[in-house]
Short mmCIF file of C-alpha atoms in Angstrom, two decimals:
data_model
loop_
_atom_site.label_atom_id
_atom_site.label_comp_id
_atom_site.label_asym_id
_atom_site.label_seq_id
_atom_site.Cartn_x
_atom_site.Cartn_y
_atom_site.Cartn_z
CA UNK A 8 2.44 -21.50 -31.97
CA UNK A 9 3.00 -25.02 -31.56
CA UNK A 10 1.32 -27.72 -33.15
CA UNK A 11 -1.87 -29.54 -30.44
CA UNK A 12 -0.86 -26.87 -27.84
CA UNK A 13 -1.65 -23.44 -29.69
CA UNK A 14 0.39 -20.18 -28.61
CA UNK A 15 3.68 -20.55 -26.10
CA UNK A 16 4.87 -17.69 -24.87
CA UNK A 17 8.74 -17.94 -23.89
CA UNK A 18 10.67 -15.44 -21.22
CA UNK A 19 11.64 -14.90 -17.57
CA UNK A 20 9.95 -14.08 -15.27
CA UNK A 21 11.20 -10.98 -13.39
CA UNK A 22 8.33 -11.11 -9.91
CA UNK A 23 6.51 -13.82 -8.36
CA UNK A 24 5.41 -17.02 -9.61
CA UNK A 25 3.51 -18.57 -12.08
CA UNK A 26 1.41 -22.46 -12.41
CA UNK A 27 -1.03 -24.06 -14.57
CA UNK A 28 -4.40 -22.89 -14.21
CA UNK A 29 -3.37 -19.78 -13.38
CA UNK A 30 -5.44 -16.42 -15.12
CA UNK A 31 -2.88 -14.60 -16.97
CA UNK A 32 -3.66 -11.40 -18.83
CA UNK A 33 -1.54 -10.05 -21.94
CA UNK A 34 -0.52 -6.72 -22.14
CA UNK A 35 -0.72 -4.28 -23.52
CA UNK A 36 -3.51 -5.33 -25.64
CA UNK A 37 -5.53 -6.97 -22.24
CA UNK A 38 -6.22 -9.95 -23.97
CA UNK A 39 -7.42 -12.87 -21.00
CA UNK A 40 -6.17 -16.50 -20.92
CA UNK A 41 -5.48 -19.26 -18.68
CA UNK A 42 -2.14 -21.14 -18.25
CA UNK A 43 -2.92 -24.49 -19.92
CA UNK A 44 1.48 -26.09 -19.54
CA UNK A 45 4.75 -24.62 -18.14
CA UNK A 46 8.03 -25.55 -18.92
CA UNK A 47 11.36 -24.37 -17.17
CA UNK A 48 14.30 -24.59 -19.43
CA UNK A 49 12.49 -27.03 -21.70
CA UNK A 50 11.56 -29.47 -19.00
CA UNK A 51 8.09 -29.72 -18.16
CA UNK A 52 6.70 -28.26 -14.89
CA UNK A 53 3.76 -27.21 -12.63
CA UNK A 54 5.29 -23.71 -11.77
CA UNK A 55 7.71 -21.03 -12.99
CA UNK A 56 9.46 -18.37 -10.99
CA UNK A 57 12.03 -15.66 -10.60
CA UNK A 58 14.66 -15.81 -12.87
CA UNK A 59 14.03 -18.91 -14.68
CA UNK A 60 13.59 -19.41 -18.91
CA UNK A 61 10.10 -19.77 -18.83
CA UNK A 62 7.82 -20.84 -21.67
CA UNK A 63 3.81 -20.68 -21.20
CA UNK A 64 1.41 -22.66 -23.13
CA UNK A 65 -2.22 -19.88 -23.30
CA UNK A 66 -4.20 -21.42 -26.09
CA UNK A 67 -6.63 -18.13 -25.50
CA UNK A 68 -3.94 -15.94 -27.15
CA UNK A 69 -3.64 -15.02 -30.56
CA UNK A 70 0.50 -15.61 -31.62
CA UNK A 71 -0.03 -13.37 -34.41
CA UNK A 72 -1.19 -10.56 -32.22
CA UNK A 73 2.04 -11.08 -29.58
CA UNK A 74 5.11 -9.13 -30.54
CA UNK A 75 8.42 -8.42 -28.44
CA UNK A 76 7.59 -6.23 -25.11
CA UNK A 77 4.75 -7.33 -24.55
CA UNK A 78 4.06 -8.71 -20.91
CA UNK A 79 2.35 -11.42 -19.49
CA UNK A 80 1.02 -10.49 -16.00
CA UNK A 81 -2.04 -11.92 -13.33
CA UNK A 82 -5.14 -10.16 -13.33
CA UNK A 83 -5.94 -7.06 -11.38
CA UNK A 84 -2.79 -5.70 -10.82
CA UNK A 85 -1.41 -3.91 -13.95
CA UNK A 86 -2.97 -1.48 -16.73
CA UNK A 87 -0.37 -0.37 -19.53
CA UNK A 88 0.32 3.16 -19.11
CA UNK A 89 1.77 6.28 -20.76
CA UNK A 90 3.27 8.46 -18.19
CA UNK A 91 6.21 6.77 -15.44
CA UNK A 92 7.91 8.58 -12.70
CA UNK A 93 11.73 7.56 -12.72
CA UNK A 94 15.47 7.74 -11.05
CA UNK A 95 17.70 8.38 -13.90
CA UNK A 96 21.63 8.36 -13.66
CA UNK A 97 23.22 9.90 -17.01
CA UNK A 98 26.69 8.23 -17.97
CA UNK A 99 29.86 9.73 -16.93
CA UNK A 100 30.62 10.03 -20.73
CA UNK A 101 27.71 11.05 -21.68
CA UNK A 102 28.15 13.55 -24.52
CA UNK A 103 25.83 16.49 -24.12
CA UNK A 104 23.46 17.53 -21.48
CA UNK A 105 19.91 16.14 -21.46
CA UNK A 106 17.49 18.53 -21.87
CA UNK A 107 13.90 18.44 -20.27
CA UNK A 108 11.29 17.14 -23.32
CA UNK A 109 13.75 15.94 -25.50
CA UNK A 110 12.71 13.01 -27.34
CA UNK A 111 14.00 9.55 -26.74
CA UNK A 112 14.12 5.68 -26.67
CA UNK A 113 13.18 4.09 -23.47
CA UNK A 114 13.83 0.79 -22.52
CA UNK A 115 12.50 -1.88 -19.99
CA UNK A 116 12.07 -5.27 -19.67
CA UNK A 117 11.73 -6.30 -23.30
CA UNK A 118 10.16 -2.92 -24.22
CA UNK A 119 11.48 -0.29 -27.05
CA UNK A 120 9.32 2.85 -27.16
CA UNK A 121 9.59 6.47 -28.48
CA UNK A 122 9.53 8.98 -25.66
CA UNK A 123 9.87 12.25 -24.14
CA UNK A 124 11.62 12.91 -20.82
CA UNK A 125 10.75 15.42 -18.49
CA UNK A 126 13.25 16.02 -15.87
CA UNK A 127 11.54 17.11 -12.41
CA UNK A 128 13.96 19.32 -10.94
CA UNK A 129 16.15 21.18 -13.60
CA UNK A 130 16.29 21.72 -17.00
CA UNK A 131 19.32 19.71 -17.62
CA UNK A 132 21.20 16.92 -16.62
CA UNK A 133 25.12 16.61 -17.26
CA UNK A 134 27.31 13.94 -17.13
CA UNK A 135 27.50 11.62 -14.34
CA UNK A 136 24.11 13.07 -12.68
CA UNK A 137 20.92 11.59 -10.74
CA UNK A 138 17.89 13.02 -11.55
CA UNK A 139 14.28 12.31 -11.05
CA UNK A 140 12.60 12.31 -14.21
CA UNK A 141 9.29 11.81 -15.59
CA UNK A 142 9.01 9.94 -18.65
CA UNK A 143 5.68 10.03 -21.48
CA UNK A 144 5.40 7.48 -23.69
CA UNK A 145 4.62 8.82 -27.54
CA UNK A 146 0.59 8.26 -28.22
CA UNK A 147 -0.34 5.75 -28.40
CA UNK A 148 2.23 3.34 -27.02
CA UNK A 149 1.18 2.60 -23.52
CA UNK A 150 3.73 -0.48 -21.07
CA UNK A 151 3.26 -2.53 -18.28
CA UNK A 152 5.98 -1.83 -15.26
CA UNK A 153 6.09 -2.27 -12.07
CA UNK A 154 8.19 -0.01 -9.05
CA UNK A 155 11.66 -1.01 -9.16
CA UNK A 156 11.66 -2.40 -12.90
CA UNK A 157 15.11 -1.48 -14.33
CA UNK A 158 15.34 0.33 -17.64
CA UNK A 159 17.44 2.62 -20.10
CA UNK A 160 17.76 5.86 -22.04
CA UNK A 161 18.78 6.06 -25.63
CA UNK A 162 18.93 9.11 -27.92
CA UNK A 163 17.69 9.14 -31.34
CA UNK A 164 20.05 10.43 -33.27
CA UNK A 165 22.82 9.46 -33.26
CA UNK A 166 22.01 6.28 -30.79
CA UNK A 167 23.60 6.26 -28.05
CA UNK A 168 23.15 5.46 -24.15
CA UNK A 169 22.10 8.49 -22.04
CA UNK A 170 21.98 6.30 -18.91
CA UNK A 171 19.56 4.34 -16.98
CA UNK A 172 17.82 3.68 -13.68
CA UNK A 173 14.58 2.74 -11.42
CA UNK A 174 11.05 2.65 -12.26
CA UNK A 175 9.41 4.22 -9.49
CA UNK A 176 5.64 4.16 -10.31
CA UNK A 177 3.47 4.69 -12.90
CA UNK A 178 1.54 7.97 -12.65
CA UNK A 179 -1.70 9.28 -14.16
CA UNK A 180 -0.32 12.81 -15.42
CA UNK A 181 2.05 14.82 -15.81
CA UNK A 182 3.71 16.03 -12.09
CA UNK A 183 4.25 19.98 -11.46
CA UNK A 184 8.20 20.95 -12.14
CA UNK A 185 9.97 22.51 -9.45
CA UNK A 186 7.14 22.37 -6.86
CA UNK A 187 8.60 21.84 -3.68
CA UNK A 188 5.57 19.64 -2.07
CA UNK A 189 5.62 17.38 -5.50
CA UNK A 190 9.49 16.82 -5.76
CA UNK A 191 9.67 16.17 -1.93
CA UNK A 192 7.05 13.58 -2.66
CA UNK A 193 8.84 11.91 -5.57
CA UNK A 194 12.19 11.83 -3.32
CA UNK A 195 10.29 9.96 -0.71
CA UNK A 196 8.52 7.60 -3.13
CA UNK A 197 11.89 6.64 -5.02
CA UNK A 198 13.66 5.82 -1.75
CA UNK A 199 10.47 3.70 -0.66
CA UNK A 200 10.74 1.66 -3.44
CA UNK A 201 13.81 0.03 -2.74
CA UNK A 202 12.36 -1.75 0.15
CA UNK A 203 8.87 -3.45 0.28
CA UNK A 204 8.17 -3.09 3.38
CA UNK A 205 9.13 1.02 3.22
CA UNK A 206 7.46 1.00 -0.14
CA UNK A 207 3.84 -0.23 1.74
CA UNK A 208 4.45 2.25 4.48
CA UNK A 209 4.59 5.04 1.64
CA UNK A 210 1.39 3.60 -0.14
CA UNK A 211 -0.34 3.10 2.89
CA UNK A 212 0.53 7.02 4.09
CA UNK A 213 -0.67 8.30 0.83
CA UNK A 214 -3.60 6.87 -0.18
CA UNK A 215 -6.04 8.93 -1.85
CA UNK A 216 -9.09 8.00 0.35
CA UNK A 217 -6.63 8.33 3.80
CA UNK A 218 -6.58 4.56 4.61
CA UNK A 219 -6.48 1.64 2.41
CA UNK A 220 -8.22 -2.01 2.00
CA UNK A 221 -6.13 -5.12 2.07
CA UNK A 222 -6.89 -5.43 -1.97
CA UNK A 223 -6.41 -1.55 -2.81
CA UNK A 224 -3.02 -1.98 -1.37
CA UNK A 225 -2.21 -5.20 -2.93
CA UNK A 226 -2.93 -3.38 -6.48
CA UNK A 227 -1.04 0.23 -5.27
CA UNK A 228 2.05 -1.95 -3.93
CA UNK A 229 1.94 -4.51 -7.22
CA UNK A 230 1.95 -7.71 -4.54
CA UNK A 231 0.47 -10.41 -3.72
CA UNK A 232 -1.58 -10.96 -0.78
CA UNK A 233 0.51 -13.46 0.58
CA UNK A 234 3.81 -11.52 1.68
CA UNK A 235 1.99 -8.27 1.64
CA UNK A 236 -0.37 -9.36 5.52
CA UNK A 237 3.22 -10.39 6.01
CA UNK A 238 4.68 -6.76 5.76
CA UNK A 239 1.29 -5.43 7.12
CA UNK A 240 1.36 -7.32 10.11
CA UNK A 241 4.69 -6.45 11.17
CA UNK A 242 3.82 -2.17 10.48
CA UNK A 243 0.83 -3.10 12.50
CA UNK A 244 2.96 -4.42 15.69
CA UNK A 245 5.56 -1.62 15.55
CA UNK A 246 2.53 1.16 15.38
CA UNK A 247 3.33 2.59 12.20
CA UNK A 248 0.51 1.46 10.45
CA UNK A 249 -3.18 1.49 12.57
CA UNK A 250 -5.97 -1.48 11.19
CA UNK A 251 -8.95 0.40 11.23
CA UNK A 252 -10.95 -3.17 10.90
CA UNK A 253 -9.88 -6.60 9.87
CA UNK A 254 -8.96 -5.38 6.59
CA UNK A 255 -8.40 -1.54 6.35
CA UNK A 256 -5.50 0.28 7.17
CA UNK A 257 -4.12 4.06 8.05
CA UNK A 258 -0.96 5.16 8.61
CA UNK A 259 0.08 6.67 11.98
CA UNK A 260 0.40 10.30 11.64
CA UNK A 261 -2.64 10.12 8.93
CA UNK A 262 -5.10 8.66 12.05
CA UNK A 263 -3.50 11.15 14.55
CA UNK A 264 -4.43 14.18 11.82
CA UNK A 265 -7.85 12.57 10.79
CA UNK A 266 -8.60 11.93 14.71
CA UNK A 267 -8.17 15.43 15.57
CA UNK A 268 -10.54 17.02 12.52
CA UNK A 269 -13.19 14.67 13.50
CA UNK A 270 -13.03 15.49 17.44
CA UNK A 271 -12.78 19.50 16.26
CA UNK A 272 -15.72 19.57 14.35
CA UNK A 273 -17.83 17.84 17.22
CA UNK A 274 -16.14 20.33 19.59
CA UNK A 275 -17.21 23.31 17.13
CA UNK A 276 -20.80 21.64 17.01
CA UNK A 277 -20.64 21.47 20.95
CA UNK A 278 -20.04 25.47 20.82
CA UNK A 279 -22.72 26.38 18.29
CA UNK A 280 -25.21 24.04 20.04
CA UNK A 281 -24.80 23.26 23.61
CA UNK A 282 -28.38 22.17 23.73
CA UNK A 283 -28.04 18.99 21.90
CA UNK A 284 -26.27 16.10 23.26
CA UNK A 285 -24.03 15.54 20.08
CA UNK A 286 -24.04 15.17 16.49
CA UNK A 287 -25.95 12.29 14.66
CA UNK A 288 -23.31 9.91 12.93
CA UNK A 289 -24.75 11.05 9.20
CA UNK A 290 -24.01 14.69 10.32
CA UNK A 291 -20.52 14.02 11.44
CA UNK A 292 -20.00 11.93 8.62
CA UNK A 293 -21.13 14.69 6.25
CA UNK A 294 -18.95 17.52 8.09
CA UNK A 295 -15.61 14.83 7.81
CA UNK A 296 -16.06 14.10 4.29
CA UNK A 297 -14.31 10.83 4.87
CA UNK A 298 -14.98 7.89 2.95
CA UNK A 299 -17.72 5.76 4.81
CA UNK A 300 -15.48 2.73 5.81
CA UNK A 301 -12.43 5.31 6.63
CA UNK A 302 -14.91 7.42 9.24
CA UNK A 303 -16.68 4.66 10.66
CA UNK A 304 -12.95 2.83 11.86
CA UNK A 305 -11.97 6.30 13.14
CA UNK A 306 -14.96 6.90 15.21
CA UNK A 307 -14.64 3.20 16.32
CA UNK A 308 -11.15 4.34 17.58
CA UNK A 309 -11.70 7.44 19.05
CA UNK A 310 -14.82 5.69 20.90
CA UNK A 311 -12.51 3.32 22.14
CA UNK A 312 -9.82 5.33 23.32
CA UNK A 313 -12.34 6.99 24.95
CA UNK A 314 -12.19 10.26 23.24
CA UNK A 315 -15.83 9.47 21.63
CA UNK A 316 -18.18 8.93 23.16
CA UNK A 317 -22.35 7.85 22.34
CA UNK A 318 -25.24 9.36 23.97
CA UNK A 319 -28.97 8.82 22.83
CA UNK A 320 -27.73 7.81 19.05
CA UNK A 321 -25.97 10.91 19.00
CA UNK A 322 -21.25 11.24 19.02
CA UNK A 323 -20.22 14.00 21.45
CA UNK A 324 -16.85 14.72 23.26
CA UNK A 325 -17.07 13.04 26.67
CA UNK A 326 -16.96 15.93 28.96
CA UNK A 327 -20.04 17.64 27.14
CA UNK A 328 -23.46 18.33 29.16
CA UNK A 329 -26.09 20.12 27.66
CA UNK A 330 -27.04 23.18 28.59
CA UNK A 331 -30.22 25.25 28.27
CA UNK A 332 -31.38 28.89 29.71
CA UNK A 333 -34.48 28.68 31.85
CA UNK A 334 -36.19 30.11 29.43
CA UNK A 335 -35.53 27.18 27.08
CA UNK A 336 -36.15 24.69 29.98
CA UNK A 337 -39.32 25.79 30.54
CA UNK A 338 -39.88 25.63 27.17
CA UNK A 339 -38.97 22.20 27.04
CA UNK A 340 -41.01 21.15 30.10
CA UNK A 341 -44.22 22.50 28.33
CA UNK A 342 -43.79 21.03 25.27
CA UNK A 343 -43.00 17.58 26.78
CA UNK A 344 -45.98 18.09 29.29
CA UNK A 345 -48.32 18.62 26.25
CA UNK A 346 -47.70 15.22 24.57
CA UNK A 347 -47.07 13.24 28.45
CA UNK A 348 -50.93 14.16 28.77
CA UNK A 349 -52.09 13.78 25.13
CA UNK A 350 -50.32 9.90 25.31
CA UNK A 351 -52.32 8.23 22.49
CA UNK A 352 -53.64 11.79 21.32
CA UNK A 353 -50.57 13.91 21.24
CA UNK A 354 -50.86 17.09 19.27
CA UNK A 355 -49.62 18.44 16.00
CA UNK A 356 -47.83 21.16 15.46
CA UNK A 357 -50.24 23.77 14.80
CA UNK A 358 -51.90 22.10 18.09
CA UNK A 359 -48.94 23.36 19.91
CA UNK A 360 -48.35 26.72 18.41
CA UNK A 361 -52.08 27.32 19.96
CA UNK A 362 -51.51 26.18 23.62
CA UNK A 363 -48.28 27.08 24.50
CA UNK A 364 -46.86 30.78 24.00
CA UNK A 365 -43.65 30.78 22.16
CA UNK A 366 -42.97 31.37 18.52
CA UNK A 367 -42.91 28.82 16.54
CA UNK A 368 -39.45 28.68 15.69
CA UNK A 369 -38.67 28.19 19.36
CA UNK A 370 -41.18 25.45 19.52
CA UNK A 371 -39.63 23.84 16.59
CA UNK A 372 -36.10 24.14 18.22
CA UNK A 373 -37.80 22.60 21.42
CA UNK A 374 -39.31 19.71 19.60
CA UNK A 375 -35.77 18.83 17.97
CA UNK A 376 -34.12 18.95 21.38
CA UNK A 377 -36.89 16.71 22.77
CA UNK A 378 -36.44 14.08 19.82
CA UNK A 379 -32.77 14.41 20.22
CA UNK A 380 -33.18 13.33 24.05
CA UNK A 381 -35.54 10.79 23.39
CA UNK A 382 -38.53 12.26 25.31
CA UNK A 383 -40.45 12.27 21.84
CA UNK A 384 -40.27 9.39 19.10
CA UNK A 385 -41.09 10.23 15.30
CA UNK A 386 -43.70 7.84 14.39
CA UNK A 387 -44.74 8.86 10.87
CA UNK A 388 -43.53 12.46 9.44
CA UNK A 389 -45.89 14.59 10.98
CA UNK A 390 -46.83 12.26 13.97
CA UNK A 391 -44.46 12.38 17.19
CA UNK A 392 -45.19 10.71 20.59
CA UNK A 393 -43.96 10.56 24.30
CA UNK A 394 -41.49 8.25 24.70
CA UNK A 395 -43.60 6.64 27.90
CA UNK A 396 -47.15 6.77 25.58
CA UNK A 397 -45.14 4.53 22.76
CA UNK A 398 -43.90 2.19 26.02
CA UNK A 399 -46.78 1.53 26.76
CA UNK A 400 -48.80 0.87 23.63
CA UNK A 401 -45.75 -1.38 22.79
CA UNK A 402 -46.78 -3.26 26.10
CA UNK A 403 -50.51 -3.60 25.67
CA UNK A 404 -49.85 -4.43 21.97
CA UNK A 405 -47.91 -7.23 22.83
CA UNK A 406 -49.33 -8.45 25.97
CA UNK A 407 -52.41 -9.20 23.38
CA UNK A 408 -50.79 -10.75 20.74
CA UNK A 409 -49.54 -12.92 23.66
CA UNK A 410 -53.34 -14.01 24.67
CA UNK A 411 -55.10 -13.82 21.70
CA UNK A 412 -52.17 -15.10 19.36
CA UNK A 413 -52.54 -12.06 16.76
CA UNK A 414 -54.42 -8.80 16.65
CA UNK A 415 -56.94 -7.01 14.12
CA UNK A 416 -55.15 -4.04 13.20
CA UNK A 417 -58.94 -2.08 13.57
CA UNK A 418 -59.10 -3.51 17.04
CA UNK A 419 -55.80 -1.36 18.17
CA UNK A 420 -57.27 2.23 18.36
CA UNK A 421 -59.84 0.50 21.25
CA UNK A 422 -56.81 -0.96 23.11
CA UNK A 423 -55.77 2.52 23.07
CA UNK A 424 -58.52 4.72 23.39
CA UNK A 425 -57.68 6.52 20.32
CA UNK A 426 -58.19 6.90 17.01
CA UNK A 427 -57.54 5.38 13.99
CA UNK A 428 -55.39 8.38 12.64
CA UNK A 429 -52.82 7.96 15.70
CA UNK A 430 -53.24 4.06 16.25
CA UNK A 431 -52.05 2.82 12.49
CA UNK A 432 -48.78 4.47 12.38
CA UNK A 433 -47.79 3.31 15.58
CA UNK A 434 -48.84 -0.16 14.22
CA UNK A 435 -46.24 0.35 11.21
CA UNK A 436 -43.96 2.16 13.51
CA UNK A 437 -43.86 -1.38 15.79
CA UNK A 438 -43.59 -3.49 12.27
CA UNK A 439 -40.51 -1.12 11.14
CA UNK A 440 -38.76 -1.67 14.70
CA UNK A 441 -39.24 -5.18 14.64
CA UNK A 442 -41.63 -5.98 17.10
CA UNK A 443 -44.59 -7.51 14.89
CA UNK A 444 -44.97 -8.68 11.23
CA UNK A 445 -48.01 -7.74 9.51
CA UNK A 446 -50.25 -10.37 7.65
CA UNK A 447 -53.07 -9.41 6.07
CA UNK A 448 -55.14 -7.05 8.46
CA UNK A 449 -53.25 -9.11 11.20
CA UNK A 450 -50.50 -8.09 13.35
CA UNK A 451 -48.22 -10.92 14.83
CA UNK A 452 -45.07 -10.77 17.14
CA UNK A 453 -41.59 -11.29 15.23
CA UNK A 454 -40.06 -14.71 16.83
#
C-alpha cells in the first residue's frame, strides 16, 4: 500500500495490455477494481504491456488480502479453476518414474500449489518423456491460466524438478484415461495451442452448442476482440470457418454435418407425409435440437444455396410436390367447398362431421392440410375461415374505415351479413395482423 494512492500491485505482464481506467478483476478471490495509475519500470505511464515491470495503482483492493500468485486479469475472461489439461516433458535425469495420481507441486506464473497429476495415456512417465497430463489442484486451491502459460513439476519429498511444459486449457472435470476419442482430442487441442489462429479454428470446431458468437469465442480463445475478427476474418476468406450471421460462426465440416441432419429430417418428414408441403420452422427446429441462433443461420444457408426452400410458411426440400390419393382430394375439395359457401358463416367441426361423409379423423387430417395450404385461416381456436371469405371482409372492413374514418365494432356483423359470434374474432384477428388498432368499441386502420 502506498501512502494517498492505496494498494499497488507490482509484476509483468505476460498477455495483452493494460491502461488507466481499465476494469481489472483479482483472482482468485474475484475481487473488482479499476486501474486508478500505471507505472513501467518506475516511470509513470498511461499503459503497460508484454513483458514490462509493471506496477498498478487499484485503490478497490484490499493489500492485506493480495498474496504471491495471485493474478490480476480484465473482466469476463478468466474464472480460477481446479482441474488443467497439460503437455508435460519429464527431465532426462529425472530420478524415478512418475506415476499417475501422485501428489505434487505445480508451478505457473507466480503460483505454488499442492497437486495431483494424472497422466492421460499411461501409467508412467520415465525419463526424458512427453506426456499429456491432467493436473487437479488440492481443494480448495483453485488458479487463473490461460492456453500456452508455461509451468513446472516438483515432487514433495525430497524436492526436486520432475519437468515442465504447456498449459493447454483449463477443463471442468476430470477427462476419461486411455479413451481413444478423448486422447485424440487432447493431441489436437495441445498442438492448436501453439498457434492462435489454429487454436480459434479448434475452439470454433468444438464448441458445445456447434457454432460460436463473436464474445463466446473471445472468452473460449482467452482474446481480445481486437486480433481475434482479425484471425476470424482471415478463416472466414479461406472457407474454414462459415459466419452464420454478422457475428456467429461454424466450422466447415461442422455446417456440412449439421446441413445434412437438417435436410434428412425434412426428407424423412417428406416420406411420412407427402401431403403437406413441408415442415413448419418450430417443427424442424424441434426435430434438429439446435440452438435457436445455430438453426436459424443454417436454414438461412441451406435456403440460400438453394437446398431449402419456403412454401406457404412451411421448409421443404425443393423438388417436393404434394401428393394426395383421390380419395383424399376429394376429400379436400368438400371440405374446402363447405367453408367457400359458408364465407362469413363457415361451419364448426361437428358442422362438418354432419354434412360430409368421412370419419372424423380424416376430416381432421383434411382440415390440417387445408390450413397448411392456406385455403383455410385460423381465426380464433375453434373458428377457421376460407382464405377468399377473410379477403374479402379485410376489403369491406377497410374500404369503411376509409369513408367513415373508423368503424363500430357492432356495426361489422351487418357489413357482413353475419353474426356477432363469427364477426368479432375476425375483428381481433385483423387487430393481431396489423391491419386496425382498436379504441374503445372503435376499430381504426394502423398508419
Amino acid at each position: 500500500s502506498v501512502k494517498g494512492y492505496g494498494t499497488v500491485v507490482t509484476g509483468i505482464p505476460v498477455a495483452g495490455t493494460i491502461k488507466i481506467g481499465d476494469d481489472v478483476v483479482l483472482f482468485p478471490q474475484g475481487t473488482k477494481g479499476r486501474i486508478k495509475a500505471v507505472q513501467v519500470y518506475k516511470r509513470n505511464s498511461d499503459t503497460a504491456m508484454v513483458g514490462q515491470c509493471a506496477a498498478i495503482n487499484v485503490p478497490q483492493w484490499d493489500y492485506k488480502n493480495i498474496d504471491r500468485g495471485c493474478t490480476a486479469t480484465l473482466g469476463g475472461y478468466f474464472t480460477p479453476e481446479q482441474w488443467y489439461l497439460c503437455k508435460l516433458e519429464t527431465l532426462s535425469d529425472m530420478k524415478a518414474p512418475l506415476k499417475t495420481g501422485a501428489s505434487i507441486k505445480f508451478h505457473t506464473g507466480t503460483s505454488e500449489v499442492l497437486a495431483t497429476v494424472y497422466l492421460l495415456e499411461a501409467n508412467r512417465a520415465a525419463a526424458g518423456q512427453t506426456h499429456l497430463v491432467q493436473i487437479r489442484l488440492d481443494r480448495p486451491q483453485r488458479i487463473v491460466a490461460a492456453p500456452g502459460d508455461r509451468f513446472i513439476l516438483r515432487s514433495l519429498s525430497p524436492v526436486q524438478t520432475i519437468g515442465g511444459g504447456m498449459i493447454v486449457e483449463a477443463i471442468d472435470r476430470k477427462l476419461r484415461r486411455n479413451q481413444e476419442h478423448v486422447v485424440r482430442d487432447a493431441h489436437d487441442r495441445a498442438a492448436a495451442v501453439l498457434s492462435e489462429k489454429a487454436f480459434v479454428e479448434y475452439c470454433v470446431k468444438t464448441a458445445e452448442a456447434h457454432a460460436v458468437t463473436e464474445g463466446e469465442l473471445s472468452v473460449r480463445a482467452k482474446m481480445l476482440p481486437g486480433p481475434l475478427k482479425v484471425i476470424l476474418a482471415e478463416l472466414v476468406a479461406e472457407g474454414v470457418v462459415i459466419a452464420l450471421d454478422s457475428k456467429l460462426y461454424a466450422h466447415r465440416k461442422t455446417v456440412e454435418s449439421l446441413g445434412q441432419r437438417i435436410l434428412a429430417v425434412v426428407g424423412d418428414f417428406h416420406r411420412t407425409k407427402p401431403e403437406s408441403p413441408g415442415m413448419s420452422t418450430d417443427q424442424l427446429l424441434e426435430a434438429s435440437g439446435l440452438r435457436k441462433d445455430v438453426f436459424e443461420g443454417l436454414v438461412g444457408l441451406l435456403r440460400s444455396k438453394g437446398k431449402l426452400v419456403e412454401r406457404k410458411n412451411r421448409l421443404a426440400l425443393p423438388e417436393h410436390q404434394e401428393t394426395f390419393s383421390d380419395a383424399e382430394q376429394q376429400l379436400l375439395a368438400r371440405v374446402e367447398s363447405l367453408f367457400k359457401t359458408q364465407r362469413f358463416k363457415p361451419p364448426k367441426f361437428d358442422e362438418i362431421v354432419k354434412c360430409i361423409t368421412a370419419t372424423p379423423e380424416d376430416i381432421q387430417k383434411a382440415l390440417k392440410i387445408l390450413i397448411e395450404q392456406e385455403q383455410l385461416i385460423r381465426v380464433d381456436r375453434d373458428l377457421l375461415f376460407h382464405r377468399e371469405a377473410v379477403e374479402r371482409a379485410r376489403e369491406l372492413l377497410t374500404d369503411y374505415i376509409k369513408n367513415e374514418g373508423g368503424l363500430e365494432s357492432v356495426k361489422f356483423k351487418y357489413l357482413l351479413d353475419t353474426t356477432r359470434k363469427f364477426a368479432i374474432p375476425l375483428l381481433d384477428y385483423f387487430d393481431q395482423i396489423g391491419v386496425t388498432r382498436r379504441v374503445g368499441y372503435t376499430r381504426l386502420l394502423r398508419t
